[in-house]
Amino acid sequence: MSWKEFWTGYKGKDITPELKDFNWGAFLLTFIWGIKHKAWITLLAIPLIWYQLPFGLNWILFTILQFYAGFKGNMWAYQVDWWMKPKDFRKTQARWAIFAVALNLIVPILALGILVKFIQKSPDNPEDFVNNTQCSVAYSKLEKEFKRVSLNTSTTTSDLSRDFAKRFKNATADNDQVKFSVNVEGKLTDIYYISFEFAEPGTVCNLEKGNCIIKSSFVLPSEVSYTNHCMFNFDSRKNIKPDNITTEAIKKGYNIFKYL
């Protein structure tokens, strides 16, 4: 294929004047429509949607591409479906237009409906969502690395936190807590913590007794009142078991559809 063929979409089939209409399927579906009709120039829509340019320039270029596809769509489609009768050709492109309009209407309506239902379900859901996501993240870290820490009858909570923290590049030990941070504008900021607690100091951890506890929550200023915590028990064999409330939080986690 020459560059001229790529940009013009013309491959040697002259479309009849009666079929030179605006193609709504090509306008609304761009590269989806273009792949089916081998109009490869419409693939430029993908980087324009994916990458953001200053001043919304990508969306301006995308709109220009949409109109270009709409005006050239029938000519591009004719290069593939030149063998069709004009009546059948129009019907085929009309189906694409109906599908495109339906898709552009149904998807936003469904998204809006889900959002409205989510908001109406409970005003506390956003807070639950954030907390449950943190529980899921903490549990995944514990499942991945806790088996590797050193644990015996003389191990202290500080020992556990130091041993656990060194297994993550974004973690630091602070007494019995392991604080996890993220880079915010070039500065590391603590976001949440995992702490190790022995309810009965000097005893061997026992999952049934629940005397070895792991707590996880957000790192917040002292003046902020926040009572939601993720709780886990562990035993001397380093088995991790979330409590009932935390188990429910992990099941929902960051899957927003489980809150509906």
XYZ file of C-alpha atoms in Angstrom:
260
model
C 0.000 0.000 0.000
C 1.361 3.406 -0.962
C 1.211 6.419 1.335
C -1.265 7.994 -1.063
C -3.561 4.993 -0.707
C -3.187 5.138 3.076
C -4.149 8.801 3.338
C -6.825 8.908 0.636
C -8.262 5.427 1.165
C -8.644 5.106 -2.592
C -7.679 1.715 -4.001
C -8.892 2.006 -7.555
C -12.673 1.619 -7.242
C -14.620 4.690 -8.339
C -17.734 5.206 -6.204
C -20.902 6.311 -7.937
C -22.132 9.845 -7.180
C -25.363 8.546 -5.649
C -23.382 6.887 -2.816
C -21.322 9.927 -1.836
C -23.161 10.530 1.441
C -21.887 11.340 4.907
C -21.074 8.084 6.731
C -22.264 8.265 10.352
C -20.796 4.879 11.230
C -17.316 6.038 10.236
C -17.854 9.365 12.014
C -18.962 7.885 15.352
C -16.896 4.669 15.469
C -13.743 5.836 13.636
C -11.135 3.073 14.040
C -13.725 0.364 14.948
C -15.473 1.018 11.682
C -12.128 1.588 9.949
C -10.635 -1.799 10.850
C -13.605 -3.597 9.295
C -13.351 -1.508 6.119
C -9.526 -1.456 5.943
C -9.451 2.319 6.321
C -6.173 2.308 8.227
C -5.931 6.059 8.605
C -8.692 5.820 11.216
C -6.217 4.007 13.509
C -4.782 7.446 14.241
C -7.769 7.800 16.569
C -6.149 5.382 19.058
C -3.139 7.555 20.030
C -5.361 10.647 19.955
C -7.666 9.035 22.533
C -4.857 7.509 24.607
C -2.350 10.368 24.796
C -3.259 13.780 26.151
C -1.806 16.845 24.427
C -1.692 20.399 25.801
C -4.826 22.554 25.469
C -6.906 19.514 24.474
C -5.211 19.459 21.077
C -5.628 15.691 20.800
C -9.426 16.019 21.026
C -9.442 18.767 18.401
C -7.444 16.533 16.069
C -9.689 13.580 16.915
C -12.796 15.598 15.980
C -11.172 16.605 12.685
C -10.398 12.930 12.024
C -14.022 12.018 12.798
C -15.366 14.472 10.238
C -12.758 13.369 7.704
C -13.834 9.755 8.236
C -17.483 10.750 7.935
C -16.985 12.508 4.585
C -14.674 9.822 3.198
C -16.373 6.822 4.818
C -18.546 5.730 1.909
C -15.630 5.959 -0.505
C -13.459 3.840 1.827
C -16.236 1.311 2.341
C -16.801 1.096 -1.412
C -13.186 -0.014 -1.919
C -14.079 -3.139 0.107
C -17.745 -3.592 -0.804
C -17.611 -2.412 -4.424
C -19.386 -5.589 -5.549
C -22.591 -4.698 -3.646
C -25.627 -3.208 -5.290
C -26.164 0.435 -4.243
C -29.271 -0.556 -2.278
C -27.416 -3.250 -0.323
C -24.426 -0.952 0.192
C -26.660 1.708 1.760
C -28.331 -0.872 4.019
C -24.972 -2.137 5.255
C -23.719 1.335 6.120
C -27.078 2.221 7.668
C -26.685 -0.739 10.039
C -23.277 0.600 11.059
C -24.827 4.019 11.694
C -27.611 2.541 13.846
C -25.073 0.479 15.812
C -22.848 3.541 16.292
C -25.691 5.751 17.506
C -26.960 3.013 19.861
C -23.468 2.442 21.265
C -22.873 6.140 21.829
C -26.184 6.438 23.653
C -26.311 3.179 25.598
C -22.782 3.260 27.058
C -23.104 6.737 28.680
C -26.623 5.924 29.936
C -25.428 2.655 31.498
C -22.411 4.378 33.060
C -24.634 7.142 34.448
C -27.132 4.602 35.768
C -24.412 2.649 37.580
C -22.972 5.859 39.045
C -26.383 7.068 40.259
C -27.174 3.678 41.797
C -23.763 3.614 43.498
C -24.282 7.091 44.963
C -27.854 6.352 46.071
C -26.919 3.026 47.627
C -25.066 4.625 50.503
C -23.315 7.972 51.015
C -20.662 6.073 52.994
C -19.648 3.870 50.079
C -16.786 6.104 48.894
C -15.208 5.860 52.370
C -15.859 2.108 52.475
C -14.355 1.741 49.029
C -11.135 3.510 50.054
C -10.858 1.581 53.322
C -11.588 -1.798 51.722
C -9.079 -1.125 48.991
C -6.452 -0.471 51.663
C -7.394 -3.765 53.374
C -6.937 -5.619 50.086
C -3.551 -4.028 49.432
C -2.332 -4.779 52.967
C -3.512 -8.385 52.753
C -1.763 -8.903 49.411
C 1.521 -7.667 50.918
C 1.139 -9.908 53.952
C 0.360 -12.951 51.826
C 3.341 -12.257 49.598
C 6.087 -11.553 52.160
C 5.049 -12.441 55.710
C 6.051 -16.094 55.273
C 9.652 -14.917 54.809
C 10.060 -13.013 58.097
C 11.877 -14.492 61.075
C 9.515 -15.481 63.880
C 10.249 -17.296 67.167
C 9.504 -16.975 70.887
C 12.035 -14.158 71.305
C 10.845 -12.106 68.296
C 9.510 -8.665 69.217
C 7.014 -6.555 67.308
C 9.845 -4.168 66.387
C 11.823 -7.110 65.007
C 8.857 -8.108 62.890
C 8.299 -4.614 61.524
C 11.975 -4.169 60.587
C 12.143 -7.582 58.930
C 8.903 -7.000 57.013
C 9.755 -3.428 55.954
C 13.054 -4.355 54.304
C 11.150 -6.449 51.775
C 9.512 -3.373 50.200
C 11.335 -0.440 48.666
C 8.622 2.043 49.671
C 8.389 0.943 53.324
C 10.034 2.086 56.557
C 9.882 0.570 60.061
C 8.760 2.725 62.991
C 8.697 0.652 66.209
C 5.958 -1.924 65.606
C 4.646 -0.202 62.459
C 5.642 -0.523 58.820
C 4.712 2.667 56.969
C 4.211 2.610 53.196
C 4.773 5.762 51.192
C 4.190 7.145 47.700
C 6.029 9.840 45.769
C 3.994 13.064 45.788
C 5.616 15.902 43.829
C 9.084 14.529 44.471
C 8.523 13.949 48.195
C 7.813 10.590 49.855
C 4.572 10.717 51.845
C 3.396 7.974 54.217
C -0.043 6.724 53.165
C -0.892 3.645 55.231
C 0.701 1.341 57.757
C 0.802 -2.297 58.837
C 1.510 -2.832 62.538
C 2.353 -5.998 64.485
C 1.011 -6.489 68.005
C 1.337 -9.275 70.569
C -1.776 -9.271 72.732
C 0.064 -11.531 75.205
C 3.769 -10.540 75.288
C 6.236 -13.380 75.753
C 3.857 -16.102 74.586
C 3.971 -18.228 71.451
C 1.615 -16.932 68.759
C -1.571 -18.925 68.451
C -4.176 -18.304 65.766
C -7.012 -19.812 67.836
C -6.257 -17.608 70.827
C -5.900 -14.567 68.573
C -2.990 -13.286 70.628
C -0.927 -12.228 67.607
C -2.526 -9.329 65.773
C -1.777 -7.323 62.642
C -3.524 -4.013 62.173
C -3.599 -1.914 59.025
C -4.985 1.564 58.403
C -4.135 4.990 57.015
C -1.391 7.277 58.285
C -3.390 10.337 59.340
C -2.686 13.436 61.454
C -3.480 13.019 65.153
C -6.337 15.528 64.938
C -8.161 13.374 62.354
C -10.573 10.852 63.870
C -10.669 7.643 61.868
C -11.789 4.347 63.386
C -11.764 1.894 60.452
C -8.956 -0.645 60.681
C -8.171 -3.901 58.943
C -7.444 -6.666 61.450
C -5.545 -9.906 60.894
C -4.454 -12.745 63.178
C -1.302 -14.815 62.664
C 0.167 -17.865 64.327
C 3.654 -19.226 64.892
C 3.575 -20.866 61.440
C 2.958 -17.420 59.918
C -0.551 -18.217 58.741
C -2.550 -15.033 58.150
C -6.288 -14.911 58.841
C -8.378 -11.704 58.451
C -11.135 -11.190 60.994
C -14.745 -11.346 59.801
C -15.142 -7.627 59.065
C -11.811 -7.471 57.237
C -12.702 -10.600 55.261
C -15.829 -8.848 53.965
C -13.780 -5.736 53.162
C -11.262 -7.795 51.173
C -14.043 -9.539 49.224
C -15.251 -6.159 47.981
C -11.827 -4.535 47.752
C -11.461 -2.243 44.767
C -14.161 -3.909 42.640
C -16.643 -1.042 42.573
C -19.419 -3.248 41.157
C -19.530 -5.255 44.407
C -20.838 -2.171 46.183
C -24.022 -1.984 44.096
